Structures are given as structure tokens and as C-alpha cells.
């Protein structure tokens, strides 16, 4: 593992070698722009463990190319991952504990799920009052085709006992100092769903290291944290895993809080499914349009639910018009949308987008505030200037 100082040095060298730097690159921990090879064009929210955000302009592709797919790491990525020696153990409340090799998992019947993966903290930067944590804006989200054996097939081989209620995942992250390891659990019902995977491929290629090579959990429609990367252990438990990344981490209040109020852990629940949400890919914030004709487009998603409509307002929320939904759709994947707008006259405009899903949820004007800034989903908005 390299030290932070060595890493910064290595990164500075890479910047020098890379020459021109994308104007969108920024590093929240300092002012110097950094480039991470293979991840050019991404916004570096933290270079310490690699937290990379996709710029909003890439919300225009139904399948997000892997180099534009956000990366969220709580700690250091494993330094060595050798598929020849890597093993996945399955234990706990099972009849027959197993150890599976990479080759054994590859031989199992694969299943593919096109899933929109979003970090629970996406949009945290927009909460008022400010909440601490990685200051994600719009791009801690992406859609990819994930493939690999179904988790339920692996669990079936091990034979889950009737006492098995939760399935715990452990990743091979390299834990700095006293930080607790990345271990979380999901309920047995979601683990047994036909679309919950041990994913080994992403968009038709082996997973890259940033996205969890050689295998990760893929829990579709749920917050990204449920999808543990660099899987090394699956353990069936008789109750929800009780550790840092389940409690106090990734919890929402059972009743809405007043902005600024603390979370009472005894009156909270683990965050699971994603909210209904839309985001504008273009026009970008502060865009000047030389024409009154403006193409507004973006993506909308709703976790385990389907998007049924996306509406656009060009008069700061006074009136709303339906956007056209893109043709490509699949359970758990975002819908692209677009709206062709003719501005009535030159001037400053605020464009808003809001989505509604098959569960009847509509994006609110103001997101529910919570101390960790999870599940932000207020209307998206951009301000533009029409010159013509
Ligand atoms: N798995 C491990 N082992 N370690 C992590 O830090 N981060 C989680 C999840 N799985 C994480 C992990 C979080 S918070 C998110 S949002 C997703 O991975 C991000 O997946 P990605 O980096 O492939 O986009």
C-alpha cells in the first residue's frame, strides 16, 4: 500500500505526464487538479481512497461507459487481487459451508441485470444546512449491465437454514488504522431475489479493480453501499449485521427530522431502495443559448420502481410539461428523457425537472434533510441565459 504522500507525488507525476487537464477536474481535498489514469474527465471528490464523480453531461447515455462510471471507496482498494488464489467463502446459518474459486463461479450460470447504481450520498452537497461527507453533486450514479451468478444459486448450494435472515458481505478493502472493515448485510428476501447477483462482469468486460474485481455483490434498485466490492466472504446471519456501515452508517430517521436535528439511532432504519429522482444532463448550469430553441435532456430513475413520467418547468415551477421518455428501459435502469423547448423571449430562465414513479412517488421541491445527507432527490435545476 502506498502512503498518502507517495500517492500525491505519484499523482503529481501523472498530471505532468498527462499534459492538458480536463477543465472539470477538481480535487476537493486541495486545489491542485489531479488525473487518475483511465478515469479522465471524472471529478475527483477525494483522491485519498478514490471517490470519482461523473460530470452531469454524461447523464445522456443509457449505458454508462465504465471509464465514466462513478467510483466510491470508503478505504484503500486491495493492493493484490489474484484470481488464481482469490476465494469466496459462504458460511454462517447454512447446512454446508462452501469455498468457491474464481473458476468455479465463472462456471455457474450467469444472469445479466441492467442496473442504475447510485450512492446514497449522491446530491449531499445540495442539502441545507450543509452535511459533512463526500460532497457529491449529481454524478454519483451510473447505469451498467452487470453479469454473474445469482446469489440465490450460491446460497442454495450452501443450503440456508430456517434461522438465516440476513446475508452479510465482506470486502477485501485495505483498512487504514482503526477504521472498521466494510461489512454490510441485506435481508434474505432480497438476497434470494432472482436479480441479486455476484457480479463478475460490467458492460460485457471483467470488472475493473475500481468497481470490485474479481466479484462484487449487485443488489439492484438499492443504494450502492449494498453492493459490496472485492467480495471475500458471504455469511448468513440470524439478524441484520450490527457494525459501523449498518449502524450508525447508512441509516435514515423513521420520522422526518427538522434540518439540523440529530439522528436518534433507536428511531431509524437501514437505507435500502433508491428514491425517485431525475437529473438534467443538458443544458449545463449557466449555459448561454444563442437560439430560442433549447433541447433539455437527462435521466430519471426510481430504484425498484419504474419511471412513469418526467416533467419540465421553464418558469421556476409555475407550470409543468411532460418530457418524452427514451425507448430503452429495463427494470432497475434509468430512463433517458428529453424535452424540446422554445423560449418565449430572450432572458434568464430556471429549468426544473421532476420525475414520478410507478409507486406514485414524485420528486419533491425540497429533499428530506437528514444528518448524513442520504437520498437527496429534490427537483433538479439549471439556470440558463437565452440570448436570441
Ligand atoms: N464495497 C467495498 N468493499 N468497499 C466500499 O467502500 N463502497 C460502496 C459500494 N461497495 C464500497 C463497496 C458504496 S458506498 C457505493 S456507492 C458503491 O460501492 C459504489 O460502487 P462503484 O465504486 O463501483 O461505483
mmCIF file with all atom_site columns, C-alpha atoms and ligand atoms in Angstrom, residues 69-74 117 119 171 173 182 210-211 216 224-225 227-230 250, ligand 1:
data_model
loop_
_atom_site.group_PDB
_atom_site.id
_atom_site.type_symbol
_atom_site.label_atom_id
_atom_site.label_alt_id
_atom_site.label_comp_id
_atom_site.label_asym_id
_atom_site.label_entity_id
_atom_site.label_seq_id
_atom_site.pdbx_PDB_ins_code
_atom_site.Cartn_x
_atom_site.Cartn_y
_atom_site.Cartn_z
_atom_site.occupancy
_atom_site.B_iso_or_equiv
_atom_site.pdbx_formal_charge
_atom_site.auth_seq_id
_atom_site.auth_comp_id
_atom_site.auth_asym_id
_atom_site.auth_atom_id
_atom_site.pdbx_PDB_model_num
ATOM   1  C CA  . UNK A 1 69  ? -18.893 5.288  -14.024 1.00 0.00 ? 69  UNK A CA  1
ATOM   2  C CA  . UNK A 1 70  ? -18.552 6.916  -10.581 1.00 0.00 ? 70  UNK A CA  1
ATOM   3  C CA  . UNK A 1 71  ? -16.272 5.284  -8.004  1.00 0.00 ? 71  UNK A CA  1
ATOM   4  C CA  . UNK A 1 72  ? -16.974 5.302  -4.279  1.00 0.00 ? 72  UNK A CA  1
ATOM   5  C CA  . UNK A 1 73  ? -14.443 3.799  -1.897  1.00 0.00 ? 73  UNK A CA  1
ATOM   6  C CA  . UNK A 1 74  ? -14.562 4.100  1.876   1.00 0.00 ? 74  UNK A CA  1
ATOM   7  C CA  . UNK A 1 117 ? -26.305 2.214  -9.193  1.00 0.00 ? 117 UNK A CA  1
ATOM   8  C CA  . UNK A 1 119 ? -24.562 6.257  -3.969  1.00 0.00 ? 119 UNK A CA  1
ATOM   9  C CA  . UNK A 1 171 ? -14.944 -6.788 1.060   1.00 0.00 ? 171 UNK A CA  1
ATOM   10 C CA  . UNK A 1 173 ? -10.599 -3.290 1.268   1.00 0.00 ? 173 UNK A CA  1
ATOM   11 C CA  . UNK A 1 182 ? -16.557 -2.632 5.060   1.00 0.00 ? 182 UNK A CA  1
ATOM   12 C CA  . UNK A 1 210 ? -12.216 0.269  -9.072  1.00 0.00 ? 210 UNK A CA  1
ATOM   13 C CA  . UNK A 1 211 ? -15.573 -1.492 -9.464  1.00 0.00 ? 211 UNK A CA  1
ATOM   14 C CA  . UNK A 1 216 ? -18.957 -7.846 -6.154  1.00 0.00 ? 216 UNK A CA  1
ATOM   15 C CA  . UNK A 1 224 ? -24.759 1.485  -3.906  1.00 0.00 ? 224 UNK A CA  1
ATOM   16 C CA  . UNK A 1 225 ? -23.461 0.614  -0.421  1.00 0.00 ? 225 UNK A CA  1
ATOM   17 C CA  . UNK A 1 227 ? -23.333 -3.814 -3.471  1.00 0.00 ? 227 UNK A CA  1
ATOM   18 C CA  . UNK A 1 228 ? -20.118 -4.807 -1.694  1.00 0.00 ? 228 UNK A CA  1
ATOM   19 C CA  . UNK A 1 229 ? -16.988 -4.773 -3.900  1.00 0.00 ? 229 UNK A CA  1
ATOM   20 C CA  . UNK A 1 230 ? -13.974 -7.163 -3.796  1.00 0.00 ? 230 UNK A CA  1
ATOM   21 C CA  . UNK A 1 250 ? -26.446 4.313  6.211   1.00 0.00 ? 250 UNK A CA  1
HETATM 22 N N1  . LIG B 2 .   ? -17.596 -2.228 -1.272  1.00 0.00 ? 1   LIG B N1  1
HETATM 23 C C1  . LIG B 2 .   ? -16.457 -2.199 -0.558  1.00 0.00 ? 1   LIG B C1  1
HETATM 24 N N2  . LIG B 2 .   ? -15.839 -3.362 -0.301  1.00 0.00 ? 1   LIG B N2  1
HETATM 25 N N3  . LIG B 2 .   ? -15.927 -1.037 -0.110  1.00 0.00 ? 1   LIG B N3  1
HETATM 26 C C2  . LIG B 2 .   ? -16.541 0.171  -0.338  1.00 0.00 ? 1   LIG B C2  1
HETATM 27 O O1  . LIG B 2 .   ? -16.026 1.210  0.088   1.00 0.00 ? 1   LIG B O1  1
HETATM 28 N N4  . LIG B 2 .   ? -18.454 1.311  -1.335  1.00 0.00 ? 1   LIG B N4  1
HETATM 29 C C3  . LIG B 2 .   ? -19.879 1.135  -1.528  1.00 0.00 ? 1   LIG B C3  1
HETATM 30 C C4  . LIG B 2 .   ? -20.154 0.024  -2.556  1.00 0.00 ? 1   LIG B C4  1
HETATM 31 N N5  . LIG B 2 .   ? -19.366 -1.137 -2.268  1.00 0.00 ? 1   LIG B N5  1
HETATM 32 C C5  . LIG B 2 .   ? -17.749 0.158  -1.070  1.00 0.00 ? 1   LIG B C5  1
HETATM 33 C C6  . LIG B 2 .   ? -18.238 -1.075 -1.552  1.00 0.00 ? 1   LIG B C6  1
HETATM 34 C C7  . LIG B 2 .   ? -20.570 2.320  -1.969  1.00 0.00 ? 1   LIG B C7  1
HETATM 35 S S1  . LIG B 2 .   ? -20.876 3.456  -0.747  1.00 0.00 ? 1   LIG B S1  1
HETATM 36 C C8  . LIG B 2 .   ? -21.022 2.501  -3.242  1.00 0.00 ? 1   LIG B C8  1
HETATM 37 S S2  . LIG B 2 .   ? -21.963 3.831  -3.644  1.00 0.00 ? 1   LIG B S2  1
HETATM 38 C C9  . LIG B 2 .   ? -20.717 1.549  -4.313  1.00 0.00 ? 1   LIG B C9  1
HETATM 39 O O2  . LIG B 2 .   ? -19.847 0.517  -3.857  1.00 0.00 ? 1   LIG B O2  1
HETATM 40 C C10 . LIG B 2 .   ? -20.044 2.233  -5.477  1.00 0.00 ? 1   LIG B C10 1
HETATM 41 O O3  . LIG B 2 .   ? -19.713 1.315  -6.460  1.00 0.00 ? 1   LIG B O3  1
HETATM 42 P P1  . LIG B 2 .   ? -18.712 1.761  -7.623  1.00 0.00 ? 1   LIG B P1  1
HETATM 43 O O4  . LIG B 2 .   ? -17.476 2.324  -6.983  1.00 0.00 ? 1   LIG B O4  1
HETATM 44 O O5  . LIG B 2 .   ? -18.488 0.552  -8.439  1.00 0.00 ? 1   LIG B O5  1
HETATM 45 O O6  . LIG B 2 .   ? -19.452 2.829  -8.403  1.00 0.00 ? 1   LIG B O6  1
#
